[in-house]
Short mmCIF file of C-alpha atoms in Angstrom, two decimals:
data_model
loop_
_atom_site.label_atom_id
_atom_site.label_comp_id
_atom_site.label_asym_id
_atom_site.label_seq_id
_atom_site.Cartn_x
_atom_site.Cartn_y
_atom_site.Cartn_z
CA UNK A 256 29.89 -14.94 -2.34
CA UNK A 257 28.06 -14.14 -5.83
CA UNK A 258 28.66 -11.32 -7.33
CA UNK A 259 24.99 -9.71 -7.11
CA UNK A 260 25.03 -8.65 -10.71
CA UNK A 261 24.61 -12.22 -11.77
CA UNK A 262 21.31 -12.55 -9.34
CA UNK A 263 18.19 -11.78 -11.54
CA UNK A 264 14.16 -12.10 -10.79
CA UNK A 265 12.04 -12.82 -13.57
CA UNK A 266 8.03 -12.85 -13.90
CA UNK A 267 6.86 -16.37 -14.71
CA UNK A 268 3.25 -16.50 -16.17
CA UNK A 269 0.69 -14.00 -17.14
CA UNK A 270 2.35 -10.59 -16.35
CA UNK A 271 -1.06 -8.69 -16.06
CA UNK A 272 -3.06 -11.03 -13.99
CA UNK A 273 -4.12 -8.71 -10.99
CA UNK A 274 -4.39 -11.40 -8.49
CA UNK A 275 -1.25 -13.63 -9.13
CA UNK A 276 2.18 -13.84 -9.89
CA UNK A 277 5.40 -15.52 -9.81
CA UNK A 278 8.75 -14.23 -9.35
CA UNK A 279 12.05 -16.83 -9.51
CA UNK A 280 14.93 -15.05 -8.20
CA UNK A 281 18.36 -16.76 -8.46
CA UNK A 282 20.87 -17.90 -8.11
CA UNK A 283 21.42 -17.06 -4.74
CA UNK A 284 24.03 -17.52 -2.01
CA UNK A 285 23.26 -21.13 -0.35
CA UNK A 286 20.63 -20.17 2.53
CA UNK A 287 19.73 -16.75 1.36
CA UNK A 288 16.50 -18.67 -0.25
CA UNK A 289 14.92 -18.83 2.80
CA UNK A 290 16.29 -15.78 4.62
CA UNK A 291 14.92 -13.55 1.49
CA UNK A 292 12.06 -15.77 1.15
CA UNK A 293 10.98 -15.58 4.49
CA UNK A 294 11.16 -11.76 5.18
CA UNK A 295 9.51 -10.89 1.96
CA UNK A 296 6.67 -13.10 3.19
CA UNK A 297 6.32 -11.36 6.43
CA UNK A 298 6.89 -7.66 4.70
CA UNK A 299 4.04 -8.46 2.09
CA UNK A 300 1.31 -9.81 4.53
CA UNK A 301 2.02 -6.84 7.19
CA UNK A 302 2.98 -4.12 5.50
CA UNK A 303 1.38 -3.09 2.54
CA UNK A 304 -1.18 -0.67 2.28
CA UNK A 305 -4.84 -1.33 1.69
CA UNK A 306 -8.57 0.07 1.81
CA UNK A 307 -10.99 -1.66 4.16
CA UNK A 308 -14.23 -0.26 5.34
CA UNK A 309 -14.02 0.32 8.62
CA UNK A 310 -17.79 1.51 10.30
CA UNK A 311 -21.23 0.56 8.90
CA UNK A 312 -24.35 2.23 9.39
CA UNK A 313 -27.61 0.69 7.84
CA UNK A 314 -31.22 1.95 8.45
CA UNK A 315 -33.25 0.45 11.13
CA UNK A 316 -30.31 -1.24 12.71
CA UNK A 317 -29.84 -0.15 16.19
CA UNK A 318 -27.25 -2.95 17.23
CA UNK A 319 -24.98 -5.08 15.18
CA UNK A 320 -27.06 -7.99 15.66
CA UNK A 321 -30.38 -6.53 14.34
CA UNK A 322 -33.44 -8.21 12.35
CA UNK A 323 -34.13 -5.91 9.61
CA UNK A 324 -38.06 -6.07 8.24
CA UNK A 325 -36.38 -4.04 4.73
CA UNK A 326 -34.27 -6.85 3.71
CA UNK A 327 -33.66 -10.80 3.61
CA UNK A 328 -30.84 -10.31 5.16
CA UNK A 329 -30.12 -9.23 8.57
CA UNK A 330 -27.49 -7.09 9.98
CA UNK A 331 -24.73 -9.17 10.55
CA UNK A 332 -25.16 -10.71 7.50
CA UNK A 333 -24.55 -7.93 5.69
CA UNK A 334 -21.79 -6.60 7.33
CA UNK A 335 -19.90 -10.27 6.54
CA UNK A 336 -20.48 -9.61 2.65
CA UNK A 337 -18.90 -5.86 3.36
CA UNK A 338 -15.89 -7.64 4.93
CA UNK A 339 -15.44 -9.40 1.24
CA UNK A 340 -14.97 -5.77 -0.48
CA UNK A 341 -11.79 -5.14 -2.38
CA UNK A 342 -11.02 -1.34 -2.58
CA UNK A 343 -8.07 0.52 -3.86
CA UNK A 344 -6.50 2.70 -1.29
CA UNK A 345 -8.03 5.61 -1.05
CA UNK A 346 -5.84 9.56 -0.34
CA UNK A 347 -8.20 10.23 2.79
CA UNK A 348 -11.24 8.87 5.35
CA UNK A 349 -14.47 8.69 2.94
CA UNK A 350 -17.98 7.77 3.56
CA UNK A 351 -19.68 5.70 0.91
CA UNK A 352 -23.86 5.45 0.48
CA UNK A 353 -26.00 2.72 -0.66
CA UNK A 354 -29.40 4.79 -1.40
CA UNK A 355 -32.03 1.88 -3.05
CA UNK A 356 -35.60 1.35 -3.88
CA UNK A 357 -37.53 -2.22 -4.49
CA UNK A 358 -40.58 -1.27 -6.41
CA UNK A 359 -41.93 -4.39 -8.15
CA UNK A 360 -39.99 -6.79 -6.58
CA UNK A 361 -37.36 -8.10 -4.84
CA UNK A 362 -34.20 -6.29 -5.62
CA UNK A 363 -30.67 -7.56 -5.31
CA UNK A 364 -27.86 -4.88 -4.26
CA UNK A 365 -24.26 -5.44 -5.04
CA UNK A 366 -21.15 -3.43 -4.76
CA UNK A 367 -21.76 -1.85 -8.06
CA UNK A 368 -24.79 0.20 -6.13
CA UNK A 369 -22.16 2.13 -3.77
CA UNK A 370 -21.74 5.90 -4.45
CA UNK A 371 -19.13 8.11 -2.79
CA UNK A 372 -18.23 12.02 -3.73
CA UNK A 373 -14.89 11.60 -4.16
CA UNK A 374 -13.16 8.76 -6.14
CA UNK A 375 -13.53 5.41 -5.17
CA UNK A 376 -12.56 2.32 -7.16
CA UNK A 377 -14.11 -0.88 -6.15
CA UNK A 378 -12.50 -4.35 -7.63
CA UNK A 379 -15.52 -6.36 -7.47
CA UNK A 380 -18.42 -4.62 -8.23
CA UNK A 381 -20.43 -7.79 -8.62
CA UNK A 382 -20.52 -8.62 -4.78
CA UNK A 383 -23.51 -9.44 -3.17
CA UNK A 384 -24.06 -6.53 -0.06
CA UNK A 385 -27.83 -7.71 0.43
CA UNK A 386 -31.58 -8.74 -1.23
CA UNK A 387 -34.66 -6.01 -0.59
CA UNK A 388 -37.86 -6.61 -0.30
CA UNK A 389 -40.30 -5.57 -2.62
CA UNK A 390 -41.77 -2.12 -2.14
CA UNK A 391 -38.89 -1.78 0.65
CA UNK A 392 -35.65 0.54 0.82
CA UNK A 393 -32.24 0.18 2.06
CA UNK A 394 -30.06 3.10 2.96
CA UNK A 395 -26.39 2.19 3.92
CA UNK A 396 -23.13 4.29 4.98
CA UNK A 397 -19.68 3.20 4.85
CA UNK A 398 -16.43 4.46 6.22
CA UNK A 399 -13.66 3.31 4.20
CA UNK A 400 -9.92 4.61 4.81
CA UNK A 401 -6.76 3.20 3.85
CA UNK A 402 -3.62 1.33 6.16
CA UNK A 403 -1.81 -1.73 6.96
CA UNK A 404 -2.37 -5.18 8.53
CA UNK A 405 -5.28 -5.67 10.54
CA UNK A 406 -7.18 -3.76 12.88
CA UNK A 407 -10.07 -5.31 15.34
CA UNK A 408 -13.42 -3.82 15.69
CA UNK A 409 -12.62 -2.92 19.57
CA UNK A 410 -9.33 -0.90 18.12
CA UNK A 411 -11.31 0.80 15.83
CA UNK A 412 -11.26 4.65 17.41
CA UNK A 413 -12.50 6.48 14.00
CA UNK A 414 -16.28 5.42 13.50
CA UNK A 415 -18.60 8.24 13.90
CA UNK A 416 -21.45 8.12 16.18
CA UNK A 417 -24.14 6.35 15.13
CA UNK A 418 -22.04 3.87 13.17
CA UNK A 419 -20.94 0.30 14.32
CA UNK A 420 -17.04 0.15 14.11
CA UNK A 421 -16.08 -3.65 12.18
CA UNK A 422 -13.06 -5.52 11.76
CA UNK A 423 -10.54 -4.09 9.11
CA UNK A 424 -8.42 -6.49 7.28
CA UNK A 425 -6.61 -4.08 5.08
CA UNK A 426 -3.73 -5.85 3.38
CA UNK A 427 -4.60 -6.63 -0.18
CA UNK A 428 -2.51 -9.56 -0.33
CA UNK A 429 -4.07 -12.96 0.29
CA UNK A 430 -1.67 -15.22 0.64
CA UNK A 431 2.20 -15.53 -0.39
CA UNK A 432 3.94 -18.81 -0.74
CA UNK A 433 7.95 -19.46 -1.38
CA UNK A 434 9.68 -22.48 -2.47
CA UNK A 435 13.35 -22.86 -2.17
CA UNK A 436 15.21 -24.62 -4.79
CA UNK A 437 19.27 -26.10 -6.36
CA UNK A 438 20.21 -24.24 -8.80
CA UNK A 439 23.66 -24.80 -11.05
CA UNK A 440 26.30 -21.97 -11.39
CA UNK A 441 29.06 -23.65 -13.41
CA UNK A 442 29.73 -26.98 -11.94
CA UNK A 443 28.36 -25.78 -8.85
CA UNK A 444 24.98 -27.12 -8.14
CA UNK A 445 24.37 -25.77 -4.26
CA UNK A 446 23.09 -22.16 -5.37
CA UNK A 447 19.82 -21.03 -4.54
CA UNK A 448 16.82 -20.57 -6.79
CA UNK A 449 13.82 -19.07 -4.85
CA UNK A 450 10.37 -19.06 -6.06
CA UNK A 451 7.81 -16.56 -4.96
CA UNK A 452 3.98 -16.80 -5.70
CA UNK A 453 1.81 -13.72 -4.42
CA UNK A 454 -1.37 -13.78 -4.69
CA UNK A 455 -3.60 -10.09 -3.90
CA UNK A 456 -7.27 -9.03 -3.68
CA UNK A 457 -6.72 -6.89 -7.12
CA UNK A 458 -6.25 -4.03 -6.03
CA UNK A 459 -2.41 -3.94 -6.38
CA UNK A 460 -0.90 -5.96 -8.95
CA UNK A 461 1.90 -8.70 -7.55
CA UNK A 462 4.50 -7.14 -9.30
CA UNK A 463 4.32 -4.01 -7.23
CA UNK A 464 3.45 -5.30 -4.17
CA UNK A 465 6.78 -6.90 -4.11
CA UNK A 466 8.98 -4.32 -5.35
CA UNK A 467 7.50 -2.01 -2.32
CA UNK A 468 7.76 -5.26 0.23
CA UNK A 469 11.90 -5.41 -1.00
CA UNK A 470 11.75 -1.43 -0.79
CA UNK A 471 10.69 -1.04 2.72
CA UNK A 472 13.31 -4.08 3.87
CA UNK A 473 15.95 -1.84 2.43
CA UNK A 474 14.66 0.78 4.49
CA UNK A 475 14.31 -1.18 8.04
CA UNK A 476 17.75 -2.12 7.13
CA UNK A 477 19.31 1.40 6.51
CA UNK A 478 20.07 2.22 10.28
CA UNK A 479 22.29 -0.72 10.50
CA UNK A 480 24.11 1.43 7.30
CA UNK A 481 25.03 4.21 10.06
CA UNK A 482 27.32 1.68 11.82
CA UNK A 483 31.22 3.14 11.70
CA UNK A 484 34.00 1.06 12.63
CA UNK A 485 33.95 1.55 16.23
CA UNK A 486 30.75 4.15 16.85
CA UNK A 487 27.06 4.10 16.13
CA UNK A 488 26.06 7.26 14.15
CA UNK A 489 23.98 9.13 16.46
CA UNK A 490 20.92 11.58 15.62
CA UNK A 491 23.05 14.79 13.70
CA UNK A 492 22.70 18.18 15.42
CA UNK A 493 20.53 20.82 13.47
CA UNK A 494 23.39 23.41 14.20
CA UNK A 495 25.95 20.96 12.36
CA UNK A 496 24.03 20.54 9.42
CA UNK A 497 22.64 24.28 8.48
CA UNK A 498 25.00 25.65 5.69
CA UNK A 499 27.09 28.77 5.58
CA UNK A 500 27.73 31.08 2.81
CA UNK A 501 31.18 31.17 3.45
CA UNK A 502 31.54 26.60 3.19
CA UNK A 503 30.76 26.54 -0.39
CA UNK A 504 32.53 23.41 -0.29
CA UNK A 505 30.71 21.44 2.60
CA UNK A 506 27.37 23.04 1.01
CA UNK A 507 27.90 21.49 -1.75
CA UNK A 508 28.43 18.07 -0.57
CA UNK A 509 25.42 18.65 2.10
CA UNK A 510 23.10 19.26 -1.19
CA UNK A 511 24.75 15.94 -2.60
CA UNK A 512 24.24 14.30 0.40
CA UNK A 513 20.25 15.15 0.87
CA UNK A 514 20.04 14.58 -2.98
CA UNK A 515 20.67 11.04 -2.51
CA UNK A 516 19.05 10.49 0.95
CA UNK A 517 15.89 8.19 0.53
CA UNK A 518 12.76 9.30 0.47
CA UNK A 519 11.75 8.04 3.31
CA UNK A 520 13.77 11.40 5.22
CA UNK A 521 10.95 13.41 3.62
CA UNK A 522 9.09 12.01 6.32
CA UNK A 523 5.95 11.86 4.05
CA UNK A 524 2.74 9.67 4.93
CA UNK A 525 3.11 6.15 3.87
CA UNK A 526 0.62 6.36 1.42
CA UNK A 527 2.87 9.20 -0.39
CA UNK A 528 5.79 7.02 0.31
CA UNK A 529 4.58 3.90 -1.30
CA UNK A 530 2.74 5.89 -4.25
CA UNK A 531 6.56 7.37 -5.28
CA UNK A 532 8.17 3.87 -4.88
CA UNK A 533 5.60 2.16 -7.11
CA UNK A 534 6.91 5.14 -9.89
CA UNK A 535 10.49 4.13 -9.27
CA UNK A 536 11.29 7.25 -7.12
CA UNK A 537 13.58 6.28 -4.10
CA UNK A 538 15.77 9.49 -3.43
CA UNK A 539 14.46 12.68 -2.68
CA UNK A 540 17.05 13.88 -5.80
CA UNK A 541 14.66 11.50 -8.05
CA UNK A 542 11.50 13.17 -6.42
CA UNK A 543 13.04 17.08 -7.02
CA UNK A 544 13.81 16.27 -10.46
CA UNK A 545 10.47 15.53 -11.05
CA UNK A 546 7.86 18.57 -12.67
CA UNK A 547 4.67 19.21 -11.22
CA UNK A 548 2.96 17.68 -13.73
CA UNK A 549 4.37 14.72 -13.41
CA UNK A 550 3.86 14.02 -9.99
CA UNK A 551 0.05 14.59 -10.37
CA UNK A 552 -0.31 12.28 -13.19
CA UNK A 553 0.51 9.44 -10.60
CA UNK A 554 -2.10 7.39 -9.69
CA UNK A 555 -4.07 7.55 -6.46
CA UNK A 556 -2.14 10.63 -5.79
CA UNK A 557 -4.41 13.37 -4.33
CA UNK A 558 -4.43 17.09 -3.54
CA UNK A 559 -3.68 16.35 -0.15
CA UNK A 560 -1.02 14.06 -0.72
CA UNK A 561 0.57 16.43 -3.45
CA UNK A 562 0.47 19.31 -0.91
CA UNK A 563 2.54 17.42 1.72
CA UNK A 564 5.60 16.18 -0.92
CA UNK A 565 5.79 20.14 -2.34
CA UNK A 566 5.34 21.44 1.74
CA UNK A 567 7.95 19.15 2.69
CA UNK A 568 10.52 19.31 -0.24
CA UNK A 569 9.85 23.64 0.50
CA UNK A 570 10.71 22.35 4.12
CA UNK A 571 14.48 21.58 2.69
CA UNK A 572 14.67 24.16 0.42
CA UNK A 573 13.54 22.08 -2.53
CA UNK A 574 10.80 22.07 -5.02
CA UNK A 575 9.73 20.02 -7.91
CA UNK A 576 10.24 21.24 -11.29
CA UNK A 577 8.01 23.88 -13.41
CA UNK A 578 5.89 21.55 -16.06
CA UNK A 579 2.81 22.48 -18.52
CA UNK A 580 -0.19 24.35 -16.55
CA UNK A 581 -2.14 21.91 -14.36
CA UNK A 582 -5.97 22.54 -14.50
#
C-alpha cells in the first residue's frame, strides 16, 4: 500500500467562493477512489449541521392553505419562498418577525425585512418572502433552529401553538459530486486520483464542510479502534478508572490517556462538537489548552454552548486556561 504521507488534497479554483469547491485528493490506493468518494458523499449530504425554519405563523392565516386579502400572495406561497432561506446555524430555538406596513403602494418584502433578538445571519437577504398591498400589513413569525438532514412537517414536534409546523431541509450542502480518476506514481499508472466538487447554500464554506464530513468518519470508525487481538473492548468500569493518590504512575498515564481522547468523549452537543472541529480542535488535550478567551472568540459559539464545554471539561476535572478579562 502507499505510504499515506505521499497522499495530499489540494483546493482547485477560487478558495473563497462560499458555494463551491473542489478538492483532488491523490494518489490513492487502487479502489479507495470510490470507497472515500462515496462515504464522504453520504457524510456531507446527511450529516452536517444546518438552520432551517421550522414553524410559520402569518396573520390572518388560519390553515396552511389560506387566501390572504393583505398580500398577493397566499399562504402556501409564502411558506415555499421561506423553504428557499439560507441561515447560518444558529446556538439555540429562535423566533424571527416580519413586522411591515404598505402605505402608498404596493410593497415588496424580502429576507432582508426579518428581525430576531438574538443574532441571526441570513445568506440571502434579497429573497422574495411576499408582495403587500397598498395600505395593507403583514406580520410574520418564524421558528428557526439548527440540525441535520431532513425533517418532515408531520415529524416536526417543536412548533408552538398557533404556528403551522413545515418541512425542514437543514443540510446546507446542495449537492456533492466525485469523479474517480488514473493517476501515475513512478511507472505505475493504476493509482487513484479522486475529485470532489461540493457545492453548499453559503452558509458553510466547502472547505469546512469537508474537513468535518472526514472528521465525523474518523469518529464512526473509532469503535472498530477498540478491537484487541482476540476481545472486543467492552464499556470500562467507573471503579477501574477513578485514580488513587497512592498510583501516581497509572494517574499519570490516565491524564495522558483522557488528554488525547477525542472530543467527541466530552459528550458535548453537536453543534459544540462541530464548532471545535472547524477550529482544528480534535482532543479534549487541544480543547484544555485552550484560554477562555479563545474559545469565545469562535464563531457561532454562544453562552450556552460555552457553558456546556467549561461544565463538562469541570466534569473531568479540567478547565480551559485563564486569558484577558472577557466583557
Amino acid at each position: 500500500m502507499l505510504d499515506v504521507n505521499t497522499t495530499k488534497i489540494r483546493c482547485s479554483g477560487d478558495v473563497t467562493d462560499k458555494t463551491h469547491g473542489q478538492f483532488i485528493c491523490g494518489p490513492l490506493d487502487r479502489g479507495y477512489g470510490t470507497t472515500i468518494g462515496n462515504s464522504l458523499k453520504r457524510i456531507l449530504l446527511s450529516s452536517i449541521q444546518g438552520a432551517a425554519v421550522t414553524a410559520v405563523k402569518i396573520a390572518g392565516a388560519t390553515a396552511m392553505d389560506s387566501k390572504l386579502s393583505d398580500t398577493v400572495e397566499d399562504a402556501i406561497d409564502i411558506v415555499l419562498n421561506v423553504k428557499d432561506l439560507c441561515i447560518e446555524p444558529v446556538d439555540d430555538e429562535l423566533i424571527a418577525r416580519i413586522d411591515v406596513k404598505a402605505d402608498g403602494e404596493d410593497l415588496e418584502v424580502t429576507a432582508a425585512d426579518i428581525t430576531a433578538d438574538s443574532e441571526l445571519q441570513i445568506i440571502n437577504p434579497e429573497l422574495h418572502i411576499a408582495t403587500v398591498k397598498a395600505g395593507k400589513a403583514f406580520t410574520m413569525e418564524l421558528k428557526i433552529k439548527t440540525g441535520c438532514g431532513y425533517v418532515a412537517a408531520d415529524k416536526n414536534t417543536t412548533a408552538d401553538e398557533g404556528m403551522f409546523p413545515i418541512d425542514a431541509l437543514y443540510s446546507p450542502i446542495d449537492r456533492v459530486d466525485y469523479v474517480v480518476k488514473n493517476t501515475r506514481v513512478g511507472n505505475i499508472t493504476n493509482y487513484d486520483s479522486l475529485t470532489l466538487d461540493i457545492f453548499t447554500n453559503g452558509s458553510v464554506m466547502p472547505a469546512d464542510a469537508l474537513k468535518l464530513a472526514a472528521n465525523i468518519m474518523i469518529e464512526g470508525l473509532n469503535p472498530f479502534l477498540a478491537l484487541c487481538e482476540d476481545t472486543v473492548v467492552d464499556e470500562p468500569d467507573p471503579e477501574c478508572c477513578s485514580l488513587s493518590s497512592e498510583d501516581s504512575d497509572g494517574g499519570h498515564e490516565a491524564m495522558e490517556e483522557l488528554m488525547n481522547a477525542p472530543i467527541s468523549e466530552l459528550e458535548l452537543s453537536q453543534r459544540s462538537t462541530h464548532c471545535m472541529q472547524r477550529n482544528n480542535i480534535f482532543t479534549i488535550g487541544e480543547l484544555a489548552a485552550k484560554t477562555t478567551e479563545e474559545i469565545m472568540s469562535f464563531r457561532n459559539l454562544g453562552a450556552k454552548s460555552f457553558k456546556e464545554i467549561c461544565d463538562r471539561l469541570a466534569e473531568r476535572g479540567l478547565s480551559l486556561k485563564t486569558g484577558s478579562p472577557l466583557d
